């Protein structure tokens, strides 16, 4: 487990040096939100909370998928061999999951901010909403990092990534949509407890699977 | 796997002939709304059970693939998944037939139906993944890893989420399964043979497919 911190700092440094990638994703997020604003806001003054949450999760899904997909797919072959030489596979996958979860959370927070500015803020229970964002980021990151590692080995990796990740994310997204609906309506916290536990359980399962199965993926 | 004996094939035929005659002719409990459609229990539910059993065997072979690579377990794993998917498609078709008469429309948008459809998508993605991997060794290893992941994704979609939500499917969302009905002991006499029958037919199909593929391989 000692390899995790250096790998994490390496990811951060790489991201800091290649700021164009991060800026690209931020711009992508902005354009998605702006398209949502243009298509919905101009026609009517306010949109239903249900539509708000649907749009929000679609934007998050696409932005996170695009940013996390590059975690293994973009890496050059020689570079990955070097990483594998100096670190254990478990440390690599855990550091990727942590890094991607943080990235996904930052992206979701930016998306929330943009939505508040352009489309409005129907969220009544902000604490629950952010709790949902944290758990969902973790869930998306664990499944997507793992699938990105599989897809990186395939010949047409971007198609495979899209095909494999969509079904794997549905369980997480279903829970997230239900939770955010509760947060939008400002329901009591106890109502959402069940969904929170479920989301937590799904995250634990996908992280455990990634932890156990990743060593088999990179051995090639 | 030694499947050279013939008795189990005869058993499969006998069981399914028994299920079809008794299942269609014998008396069934009279229940409101369900009426005669309760006979779907002899066909629809055993197909799903058979699918889950076949997928479980596929996962067993996937684990063997990972533990002892290159021993020819891959061909068993993929064919069990193939046949499981066939039973899954039959199960969803019979379910739609039942839903048409009980719920009023073939696709009712019930969580159980949606979960089943997504679970099938997960397995279809498995075949796409296999198609896009080039070397045999990589195909065996990565598809075995995804097979485990797919099984872990399927179980909550079919068995857990529908139980938590407002499903109108029997056995979910607080609805009674067939255990709650009075005449269940008589139905069990048909139901369990049907499960065994469909599973054995699946096994037979897998056996034939594997033999054909092995012959093709040794020919080329």
Tab-separated table of C-alpha atoms in Angstrom:
chain	number	residue	atom	x	y	z
A	1	UNK	CA	0.000	0.000	0.000
A	2	UNK	CA	3.015	2.267	0.318
A	3	UNK	CA	3.109	2.951	-3.419
A	4	UNK	CA	-0.196	4.832	-3.449
A	5	UNK	CA	0.964	8.286	-2.334
A	6	UNK	CA	3.818	8.677	-4.864
A	7	UNK	CA	1.504	7.472	-7.640
A	8	UNK	CA	-1.172	9.935	-6.576
A	9	UNK	CA	1.281	12.827	-6.554
A	10	UNK	CA	2.500	11.693	-9.980
A	11	UNK	CA	-1.067	11.833	-11.330
A	12	UNK	CA	-1.533	15.316	-9.885
A	13	UNK	CA	1.759	16.563	-11.308
A	14	UNK	CA	0.958	15.123	-14.729
A	15	UNK	CA	-2.436	16.795	-14.660
A	16	UNK	CA	-0.840	20.072	-13.594
A	17	UNK	CA	1.722	19.933	-16.374
A	18	UNK	CA	-0.793	19.029	-19.050
A	19	UNK	CA	-3.278	21.720	-18.190
A	20	UNK	CA	-4.718	21.688	-21.667
A	21	UNK	CA	-6.453	18.356	-20.959
A	22	UNK	CA	-8.109	19.679	-17.836
A	23	UNK	CA	-9.054	22.894	-19.598
A	24	UNK	CA	-10.506	20.821	-22.407
A	25	UNK	CA	-12.723	18.903	-20.019
A	26	UNK	CA	-13.807	22.119	-18.291
A	27	UNK	CA	-14.689	23.617	-21.653
A	28	UNK	CA	-16.591	20.454	-22.555
A	29	UNK	CA	-18.531	20.762	-19.302
A	30	UNK	CA	-19.261	24.398	-20.006
A	31	UNK	CA	-20.472	23.722	-23.553
A	32	UNK	CA	-22.708	20.896	-22.375
A	33	UNK	CA	-24.284	23.123	-19.739
A	34	UNK	CA	-24.635	25.966	-22.185
A	35	UNK	CA	-26.371	23.721	-24.722
A	36	UNK	CA	-28.762	22.631	-21.972
A	37	UNK	CA	-29.386	26.286	-21.146
A	38	UNK	CA	-29.967	27.235	-24.767
A	39	UNK	CA	-32.317	24.366	-25.493
A	40	UNK	CA	-34.410	24.666	-22.347
A	41	UNK	CA	-34.225	28.077	-20.786
A	42	UNK	CA	-35.115	30.112	-23.840
A	43	UNK	CA	-38.421	28.347	-24.316
A	44	UNK	CA	-39.754	28.582	-20.790
A	45	UNK	CA	-38.676	30.467	-17.738
A	46	UNK	CA	-38.052	27.605	-15.352
A	47	UNK	CA	-37.652	23.898	-15.797
A	48	UNK	CA	-39.045	21.114	-13.644
A	49	UNK	CA	-36.731	19.741	-10.933
A	50	UNK	CA	-36.983	16.299	-12.572
A	51	UNK	CA	-35.691	17.687	-15.868
A	52	UNK	CA	-32.972	19.584	-13.990
A	53	UNK	CA	-31.691	16.414	-12.352
A	54	UNK	CA	-31.888	14.409	-15.591
A	55	UNK	CA	-29.854	17.040	-17.443
A	56	UNK	CA	-27.409	17.339	-14.566
A	57	UNK	CA	-26.642	13.621	-14.448
A	58	UNK	CA	-26.320	13.394	-18.220
A	59	UNK	CA	-23.778	16.211	-18.197
A	60	UNK	CA	-21.882	14.578	-15.305
A	61	UNK	CA	-21.965	11.178	-17.003
A	62	UNK	CA	-20.489	12.426	-20.261
A	63	UNK	CA	-17.888	14.704	-18.684
A	64	UNK	CA	-16.706	12.069	-16.192
A	65	UNK	CA	-16.660	9.328	-18.806
A	66	UNK	CA	-14.499	11.427	-21.091
A	67	UNK	CA	-12.085	12.452	-18.361
A	68	UNK	CA	-11.735	9.048	-16.709
A	69	UNK	CA	-11.496	7.134	-19.992
A	70	UNK	CA	-8.067	8.625	-20.559
A	71	UNK	CA	-6.725	7.187	-17.298
A	72	UNK	CA	-5.534	4.012	-18.977
A	73	UNK	CA	-6.419	4.440	-22.643
A	74	UNK	CA	-4.177	7.465	-23.172
A	75	UNK	CA	-1.082	5.952	-21.589
A	76	UNK	CA	1.783	4.982	-23.816
A	77	UNK	CA	2.757	1.337	-23.698
A	78	UNK	CA	6.334	1.812	-22.561
A	79	UNK	CA	5.256	4.146	-19.793
A	80	UNK	CA	2.827	1.650	-18.341
A	81	UNK	CA	5.471	-1.071	-18.371
A	82	UNK	CA	7.654	1.258	-16.337
A	83	UNK	CA	4.896	1.898	-13.776
A	84	UNK	CA	4.223	-1.781	-13.459
A	85	UNK	CA	7.907	-2.365	-12.858
A	86	UNK	CA	8.083	0.026	-9.919
A	87	UNK	CA	4.665	-0.381	-8.264
A	88	UNK	CA	2.258	-3.162	-7.357
A	89	UNK	CA	-0.939	-3.463	-9.441
A	90	UNK	CA	-3.070	-2.909	-6.339
A	91	UNK	CA	-1.336	0.388	-5.638
A	92	UNK	CA	-1.850	1.451	-9.254
A	93	UNK	CA	-5.571	0.735	-9.368
A	94	UNK	CA	-6.259	2.224	-5.913
A	95	UNK	CA	-4.336	5.392	-6.747
A	96	UNK	CA	-6.193	5.660	-10.071
A	97	UNK	CA	-9.541	5.203	-8.340
A	98	UNK	CA	-8.750	7.818	-5.676
A	99	UNK	CA	-7.454	10.269	-8.254
A	100	UNK	CA	-10.390	9.743	-10.610
A	101	UNK	CA	-12.873	10.025	-7.741
A	102	UNK	CA	-11.409	13.391	-6.766
A	103	UNK	CA	-11.429	14.484	-10.407
A	104	UNK	CA	-15.032	13.343	-10.837
A	105	UNK	CA	-16.047	15.186	-7.677
A	106	UNK	CA	-14.365	18.390	-8.817
A	107	UNK	CA	-16.083	18.091	-12.200
A	108	UNK	CA	-19.468	17.495	-10.549
A	109	UNK	CA	-18.964	20.493	-8.279
A	110	UNK	CA	-18.086	22.678	-11.290
A	111	UNK	CA	-21.116	21.309	-13.143
A	112	UNK	CA	-23.318	22.152	-10.159
A	113	UNK	CA	-21.938	25.675	-10.080
A	114	UNK	CA	-22.553	26.125	-13.826
A	115	UNK	CA	-26.070	24.750	-13.489
A	116	UNK	CA	-26.808	27.173	-10.667
A	117	UNK	CA	-25.573	30.078	-12.765
A	118	UNK	CA	-27.296	29.195	-16.021
A	119	UNK	CA	-30.276	27.021	-15.275
A	120	UNK	CA	-31.218	27.696	-11.672
A	121	UNK	CA	-30.869	26.049	-8.313
A	122	UNK	CA	-33.794	23.847	-7.313
A	123	UNK	CA	-31.701	21.931	-4.718
A	124	UNK	CA	-33.247	22.270	-1.278
A	125	UNK	CA	-31.020	19.923	0.721
A	126	UNK	CA	-27.505	20.926	-0.317
A	127	UNK	CA	-25.770	18.650	2.211
A	128	UNK	CA	-27.522	15.535	0.916
A	129	UNK	CA	-26.870	16.652	-2.643
A	130	UNK	CA	-23.132	16.961	-2.023
A	131	UNK	CA	-23.066	13.658	-0.159
A	132	UNK	CA	-24.657	12.121	-3.265
A	133	UNK	CA	-22.047	13.796	-5.453
A	134	UNK	CA	-19.198	12.383	-3.328
A	135	UNK	CA	-20.568	8.837	-3.326
A	136	UNK	CA	-21.442	8.939	-7.019
A	137	UNK	CA	-17.986	10.242	-7.943
A	138	UNK	CA	-16.442	7.348	-6.070
A	139	UNK	CA	-18.796	4.862	-7.755
A	140	UNK	CA	-18.235	6.255	-11.252
A	141	UNK	CA	-14.470	6.426	-10.718
A	142	UNK	CA	-14.128	2.845	-9.473
A	143	UNK	CA	-16.163	1.290	-12.295
A	144	UNK	CA	-14.743	3.527	-15.012
A	145	UNK	CA	-11.073	3.152	-14.029
A	146	UNK	CA	-11.461	-0.611	-14.052
A	147	UNK	CA	-13.273	-0.657	-17.396
A	148	UNK	CA	-10.809	1.788	-18.892
A	149	UNK	CA	-8.037	-0.660	-17.997
A	150	UNK	CA	-9.869	-3.430	-19.877
A	151	UNK	CA	-10.755	-1.224	-22.844
A	152	UNK	CA	-7.172	0.022	-23.189
A	153	UNK	CA	-6.180	-3.506	-24.261
A	154	UNK	CA	-8.817	-3.745	-26.984
A	155	UNK	CA	-8.226	-2.666	-30.553
A	156	UNK	CA	-10.999	-0.036	-30.805
A	157	UNK	CA	-10.759	1.101	-27.208
A	158	UNK	CA	-13.074	4.115	-27.324
A	159	UNK	CA	-16.037	2.162	-28.668
A	160	UNK	CA	-15.390	-0.664	-26.210
A	161	UNK	CA	-15.139	1.855	-23.370
A	162	UNK	CA	-18.556	3.317	-24.198
A	163	UNK	CA	-20.183	-0.072	-24.662
A	164	UNK	CA	-18.770	-1.600	-21.485
A	165	UNK	CA	-19.212	1.340	-19.161
A	166	UNK	CA	-22.824	2.241	-19.891
A	167	UNK	CA	-24.378	-0.910	-18.378
A	168	UNK	CA	-21.899	-0.948	-15.515
A	169	UNK	CA	-22.800	2.577	-14.461
A	170	UNK	CA	-26.565	2.187	-14.539
A	171	UNK	CA	-26.879	0.874	-10.984
A	172	UNK	CA	-24.852	3.818	-9.629
A	173	UNK	CA	-26.766	6.338	-11.734
A	174	UNK	CA	-30.167	4.951	-10.721
A	175	UNK	CA	-29.310	5.414	-7.055
A	176	UNK	CA	-27.827	8.862	-7.729
A	177	UNK	CA	-30.946	10.032	-9.580
A	178	UNK	CA	-33.201	8.813	-6.790
A	179	UNK	CA	-31.027	10.488	-4.147
A	180	UNK	CA	-30.794	13.770	-6.002
A	181	UNK	CA	-34.571	13.749	-6.440
A	182	UNK	CA	-34.876	13.518	-2.651
A	183	UNK	CA	-32.366	16.333	-2.264
A	184	UNK	CA	-34.233	18.490	-4.789
A	185	UNK	CA	-37.507	17.959	-2.976
A	186	UNK	CA	-35.868	18.604	0.387
A	187	UNK	CA	-37.157	15.361	1.904
A	188	UNK	CA	-36.088	14.256	5.356
A	189	UNK	CA	-32.673	12.617	5.575
A	190	UNK	CA	-34.101	9.322	6.870
A	191	UNK	CA	-35.998	8.850	3.582
A	192	UNK	CA	-32.727	8.690	1.649
A	193	UNK	CA	-30.815	6.484	4.103
A	194	UNK	CA	-31.654	3.263	2.231
A	195	UNK	CA	-30.399	4.613	-1.090
A	196	UNK	CA	-27.238	5.966	0.517
A	197	UNK	CA	-26.431	2.547	1.958
A	198	UNK	CA	-27.137	0.926	-1.404
A	199	UNK	CA	-24.883	3.331	-3.224
A	200	UNK	CA	-22.178	2.733	-0.634
A	201	UNK	CA	-22.583	-1.033	-1.057
A	202	UNK	CA	-22.385	-0.801	-4.864
A	203	UNK	CA	-19.231	1.332	-4.547
A	204	UNK	CA	-17.631	-1.155	-2.172
A	205	UNK	CA	-18.435	-4.046	-4.533
A	206	UNK	CA	-17.025	-2.307	-7.613
A	207	UNK	CA	-13.901	-1.139	-5.774
A	208	UNK	CA	-13.310	-4.618	-4.343
A	209	UNK	CA	-13.773	-6.180	-7.793
A	210	UNK	CA	-11.336	-3.711	-9.326
A	211	UNK	CA	-8.834	-4.401	-6.524
A	212	UNK	CA	-9.050	-8.191	-6.927
A	213	UNK	CA	-9.254	-8.378	-10.717
A	214	UNK	CA	-6.877	-5.612	-11.824
A	215	UNK	CA	-3.707	-7.731	-11.389
A	216	UNK	CA	-5.096	-10.100	-14.043
A	217	UNK	CA	-5.720	-7.248	-16.476
A	218	UNK	CA	-2.261	-5.727	-16.548
A	219	UNK	CA	-0.323	-8.977	-16.649
A	220	UNK	CA	0.425	-9.037	-20.352
B	1	UNK	CA	-15.919	-31.741	-18.339
B	2	UNK	CA	-17.172	-35.233	-18.990
B	3	UNK	CA	-20.562	-35.034	-20.632
B	4	UNK	CA	-20.233	-38.119	-22.826
B	5	UNK	CA	-23.086	-40.014	-21.176
B	6	UNK	CA	-26.556	-39.717	-22.655
B	7	UNK	CA	-28.863	-40.262	-19.704
B	8	UNK	CA	-29.034	-36.578	-18.783
B	9	UNK	CA	-30.116	-35.634	-22.281
B	10	UNK	CA	-32.971	-38.128	-22.039
B	11	UNK	CA	-33.785	-36.721	-18.615
B	12	UNK	CA	-33.942	-33.200	-20.072
B	13	UNK	CA	-36.377	-34.334	-22.770
B	14	UNK	CA	-38.555	-36.271	-20.326
B	15	UNK	CA	-38.641	-33.378	-17.860
B	16	UNK	CA	-39.575	-30.784	-20.472
B	17	UNK	CA	-42.256	-33.015	-22.045
B	18	UNK	CA	-43.651	-33.495	-18.532
B	19	UNK	CA	-43.498	-29.751	-17.848
B	20	UNK	CA	-45.228	-28.863	-21.108
B	21	UNK	CA	-48.071	-31.375	-20.755
B	22	UNK	CA	-48.704	-31.056	-17.021
B	23	UNK	CA	-47.956	-27.344	-17.032
B	24	UNK	CA	-50.540	-26.663	-19.706
B	25	UNK	CA	-53.212	-29.170	-18.652
B	26	UNK	CA	-53.124	-29.547	-14.871
B	27	UNK	CA	-55.177	-27.453	-12.518
B	28	UNK	CA	-53.660	-24.205	-11.271
B	29	UNK	CA	-54.704	-21.873	-8.447
B	30	UNK	CA	-57.470	-19.447	-9.412
B	31	UNK	CA	-56.269	-15.946	-8.656
B	32	UNK	CA	-57.645	-12.565	-9.606
B	33	UNK	CA	-56.012	-10.836	-12.573
B	34	UNK	CA	-53.473	-13.645	-12.994
B	35	UNK	CA	-56.022	-16.346	-13.936
B	36	UNK	CA	-54.468	-18.762	-16.412
B	37	UNK	CA	-51.380	-16.624	-16.929
B	38	UNK	CA	-50.019	-18.112	-13.702
B	39	UNK	CA	-48.812	-20.934	-15.944
B	40	UNK	CA	-46.036	-18.581	-17.031
B	41	UNK	CA	-44.431	-19.667	-13.770
B	42	UNK	CA	-43.610	-23.004	-15.456
B	43	UNK	CA	-41.868	-21.398	-18.420
B	44	UNK	CA	-40.779	-17.834	-17.744
B	45	UNK	CA	-39.334	-18.222	-14.240
B	46	UNK	CA	-37.445	-21.498	-14.898
B	47	UNK	CA	-35.804	-19.855	-17.924
B	48	UNK	CA	-34.468	-17.075	-15.700
B	49	UNK	CA	-33.323	-19.631	-13.136
B	50	UNK	CA	-31.636	-21.567	-15.929
B	51	UNK	CA	-29.996	-18.361	-17.164
B	52	UNK	CA	-28.612	-17.493	-13.728
B	53	UNK	CA	-27.349	-21.071	-13.270
B	54	UNK	CA	-25.639	-21.030	-16.680
B	55	UNK	CA	-24.087	-17.634	-15.968
B	56	UNK	CA	-22.878	-18.945	-12.613
B	57	UNK	CA	-21.194	-21.901	-14.346
B	58	UNK	CA	-19.710	-19.429	-16.836
B	59	UNK	CA	-18.252	-17.453	-13.919
B	60	UNK	CA	-16.859	-20.696	-12.466
B	61	UNK	CA	-15.030	-21.341	-15.757
B	62	UNK	CA	-13.908	-17.707	-15.892
B	63	UNK	CA	-12.259	-18.152	-12.496
B	64	UNK	CA	-10.607	-21.328	-13.775
B	65	UNK	CA	-9.387	-19.320	-16.802
B	66	UNK	CA	-7.701	-16.834	-14.483
B	67	UNK	CA	-6.187	-19.482	-12.213
B	68	UNK	CA	-4.956	-21.846	-14.936
B	69	UNK	CA	-4.688	-19.905	-18.193
B	70	UNK	CA	-4.331	-21.675	-21.519
B	71	UNK	CA	-6.090	-24.901	-20.489
B	72	UNK	CA	-9.095	-24.471	-22.791
B	73	UNK	CA	-11.539	-23.307	-20.106
B	74	UNK	CA	-12.252	-20.139	-22.082
B	75	UNK	CA	-14.371	-21.920	-24.686
B	76	UNK	CA	-16.600	-23.320	-21.921
B	77	UNK	CA	-16.914	-19.981	-20.219
B	78	UNK	CA	-17.990	-18.119	-23.349
B	79	UNK	CA	-20.439	-20.808	-24.452
B	80	UNK	CA	-22.109	-20.934	-21.055
B	81	UNK	CA	-22.493	-17.157	-21.286
B	82	UNK	CA	-23.872	-17.501	-24.834
B	83	UNK	CA	-26.476	-20.056	-23.839
B	84	UNK	CA	-27.331	-18.124	-20.675
B	85	UNK	CA	-28.024	-15.096	-22.846
B	86	UNK	CA	-30.244	-17.217	-25.114
B	87	UNK	CA	-32.310	-18.323	-22.107
B	88	UNK	CA	-32.335	-14.714	-20.896
B	89	UNK	CA	-33.787	-13.522	-24.217
B	90	UNK	CA	-36.383	-16.316	-24.109
B	91	UNK	CA	-37.140	-15.353	-20.503
B	92	UNK	CA	-37.651	-11.713	-21.380
B	93	UNK	CA	-39.848	-12.699	-24.362
B	94	UNK	CA	-42.057	-14.983	-22.257
B	95	UNK	CA	-42.166	-12.282	-19.604
B	96	UNK	CA	-43.400	-9.769	-22.172
B	97	UNK	CA	-46.082	-12.217	-23.271
B	98	UNK	CA	-47.192	-12.553	-19.654
B	99	UNK	CA	-47.040	-8.813	-19.032
B	100	UNK	CA	-49.221	-8.195	-22.075
B	101	UNK	CA	-52.113	-10.093	-20.484
B	102	UNK	CA	-51.497	-9.208	-16.831
B	103	UNK	CA	-50.214	-5.640	-16.897
B	104	UNK	CA	-51.821	-4.621	-20.177
B	105	UNK	CA	-48.706	-3.966	-22.239
B	106	UNK	CA	-45.672	-6.042	-23.170
B	107	UNK	CA	-43.159	-3.466	-21.934
B	108	UNK	CA	-44.434	-1.971	-18.743
B	109	UNK	CA	-41.314	-0.145	-17.617
B	110	UNK	CA	-41.250	-2.162	-14.428
B	111	UNK	CA	-37.887	-2.045	-12.562
B	112	UNK	CA	-37.600	-5.806	-12.951
B	113	UNK	CA	-38.049	-5.574	-16.732
B	114	UNK	CA	-35.626	-2.700	-17.052
B	115	UNK	CA	-33.091	-4.437	-14.811
B	116	UNK	CA	-33.363	-7.588	-16.892
B	117	UNK	CA	-32.866	-5.632	-20.105
B	118	UNK	CA	-29.784	-3.892	-18.696
B	119	UNK	CA	-28.393	-7.213	-17.440
B	120	UNK	CA	-28.708	-8.587	-20.977
B	121	UNK	CA	-26.925	-5.471	-22.276
B	122	UNK	CA	-24.085	-6.152	-19.833
B	123	UNK	CA	-23.654	-9.614	-21.291
B	124	UNK	CA	-23.979	-8.394	-24.886
B	125	UNK	CA	-21.155	-5.956	-24.088
B	126	UNK	CA	-19.158	-9.021	-23.008
B	127	UNK	CA	-19.438	-10.416	-26.541
B	128	UNK	CA	-18.480	-7.052	-28.054
B	129	UNK	CA	-15.402	-7.015	-25.825
B	130	UNK	CA	-14.416	-10.487	-26.984
B	131	UNK	CA	-14.849	-9.438	-30.589
B	132	UNK	CA	-12.491	-6.507	-30.228
B	133	UNK	CA	-9.633	-8.355	-28.524
B	134	UNK	CA	-7.122	-9.832	-30.870
B	135	UNK	CA	-4.791	-12.328	-29.270
B	136	UNK	CA	-6.298	-15.549	-27.867
B	137	UNK	CA	-4.411	-15.189	-24.607
B	138	UNK	CA	-5.704	-11.654	-24.036
B	139	UNK	CA	-9.215	-12.705	-25.026
B	140	UNK	CA	-9.215	-15.439	-22.406
B	141	UNK	CA	-7.878	-13.280	-19.594
B	142	UNK	CA	-9.769	-10.029	-20.170
B	143	UNK	CA	-13.089	-11.604	-21.014
B	144	UNK	CA	-12.818	-13.753	-17.888
B	145	UNK	CA	-12.266	-10.601	-15.839
B	146	UNK	CA	-15.242	-8.876	-17.449
B	147	UNK	CA	-17.340	-12.015	-16.979
B	148	UNK	CA	-16.871	-11.784	-13.205
B	149	UNK	CA	-17.678	-8.091	-13.339
B	150	UNK	CA	-20.808	-8.727	-15.432
B	151	UNK	CA	-22.092	-11.359	-13.013
B	152	UNK	CA	-21.556	-9.001	-10.096
B	153	UNK	CA	-23.433	-6.278	-11.994
B	154	UNK	CA	-26.309	-8.584	-12.955
B	155	UNK	CA	-27.234	-9.810	-9.470
B	156	UNK	CA	-28.228	-6.397	-8.044
B	157	UNK	CA	-30.003	-5.419	-11.277
B	158	UNK	CA	-32.257	-8.464	-11.304
B	159	UNK	CA	-32.551	-9.486	-7.678
B	160	UNK	CA	-31.861	-6.509	-5.428
B	161	UNK	CA	-32.991	-3.223	-7.021
B	162	UNK	CA	-36.482	-4.491	-8.045
B	163	UNK	CA	-37.081	-5.569	-4.446
B	164	UNK	CA	-36.323	-2.094	-3.141
B	165	UNK	CA	-38.515	-0.157	-5.527
B	166	UNK	CA	-42.169	0.019	-6.479
B	167	UNK	CA	-42.131	-3.013	-8.704
B	168	UNK	CA	-45.372	-4.764	-9.631
B	169	UNK	CA	-43.543	-7.949	-10.560
B	170	UNK	CA	-44.469	-10.935	-8.359
B	171	UNK	CA	-41.807	-11.477	-5.723
B	172	UNK	CA	-40.606	-7.841	-5.825
B	173	UNK	CA	-41.613	-4.601	-4.202
B	174	UNK	CA	-43.551	-6.342	-1.450
B	175	UNK	CA	-45.581	-8.495	-3.846
B	176	UNK	CA	-45.831	-12.139	-2.903
B	177	UNK	CA	-43.775	-14.639	-4.863
B	178	UNK	CA	-45.336	-17.997	-5.558
B	179	UNK	CA	-44.437	-19.209	-2.069
B	180	UNK	CA	-47.367	-17.284	-0.690
B	181	UNK	CA	-50.021	-19.027	-2.772
B	182	UNK	CA	-52.046	-21.818	-1.224
B	183	UNK	CA	-51.662	-24.402	-3.926
B	184	UNK	CA	-47.942	-23.933	-4.245
B	185	UNK	CA	-47.017	-27.528	-3.409
B	186	UNK	CA	-48.736	-28.723	-6.569
B	187	UNK	CA	-47.073	-26.028	-8.653
B	188	UNK	CA	-43.693	-26.875	-7.215
B	189	UNK	CA	-44.032	-30.379	-8.648
B	190	UNK	CA	-43.904	-28.784	-12.098
B	191	UNK	CA	-41.719	-25.783	-11.338
B	192	UNK	CA	-38.585	-27.533	-10.060
B	193	UNK	CA	-38.510	-30.143	-12.859
B	194	UNK	CA	-38.843	-27.216	-15.277
B	195	UNK	CA	-35.799	-25.485	-13.757
B	196	UNK	CA	-33.742	-28.675	-14.022
B	197	UNK	CA	-35.070	-29.342	-17.537
B	198	UNK	CA	-34.166	-25.927	-18.938
B	199	UNK	CA	-30.763	-26.031	-17.281
B	200	UNK	CA	-30.039	-29.460	-18.778
B	201	UNK	CA	-31.131	-28.313	-22.241
B	202	UNK	CA	-28.784	-25.333	-21.826
B	203	UNK	CA	-25.979	-27.685	-20.828
B	204	UNK	CA	-26.703	-29.823	-23.891
B	205	UNK	CA	-26.559	-26.768	-26.170
B	206	UNK	CA	-23.264	-25.687	-24.600
B	207	UNK	CA	-21.873	-29.177	-25.062
B	208	UNK	CA	-22.768	-29.260	-28.757
B	209	UNK	CA	-21.445	-25.746	-29.392
B	210	UNK	CA	-18.153	-26.464	-27.648
B	211	UNK	CA	-17.686	-29.690	-29.590
B	212	UNK	CA	-18.399	-27.974	-32.912
B	213	UNK	CA	-15.982	-25.181	-32.111
B	214	UNK	CA	-13.276	-27.583	-30.977
B	215	UNK	CA	-13.661	-29.563	-34.211
B	216	UNK	CA	-13.479	-26.367	-36.281
B	217	UNK	CA	-10.355	-25.345	-34.429
B	218	UNK	CA	-8.611	-28.686	-34.966
B	219	UNK	CA	-9.617	-28.650	-38.646
B	220	UNK	CA	-8.156	-25.243	-39.401
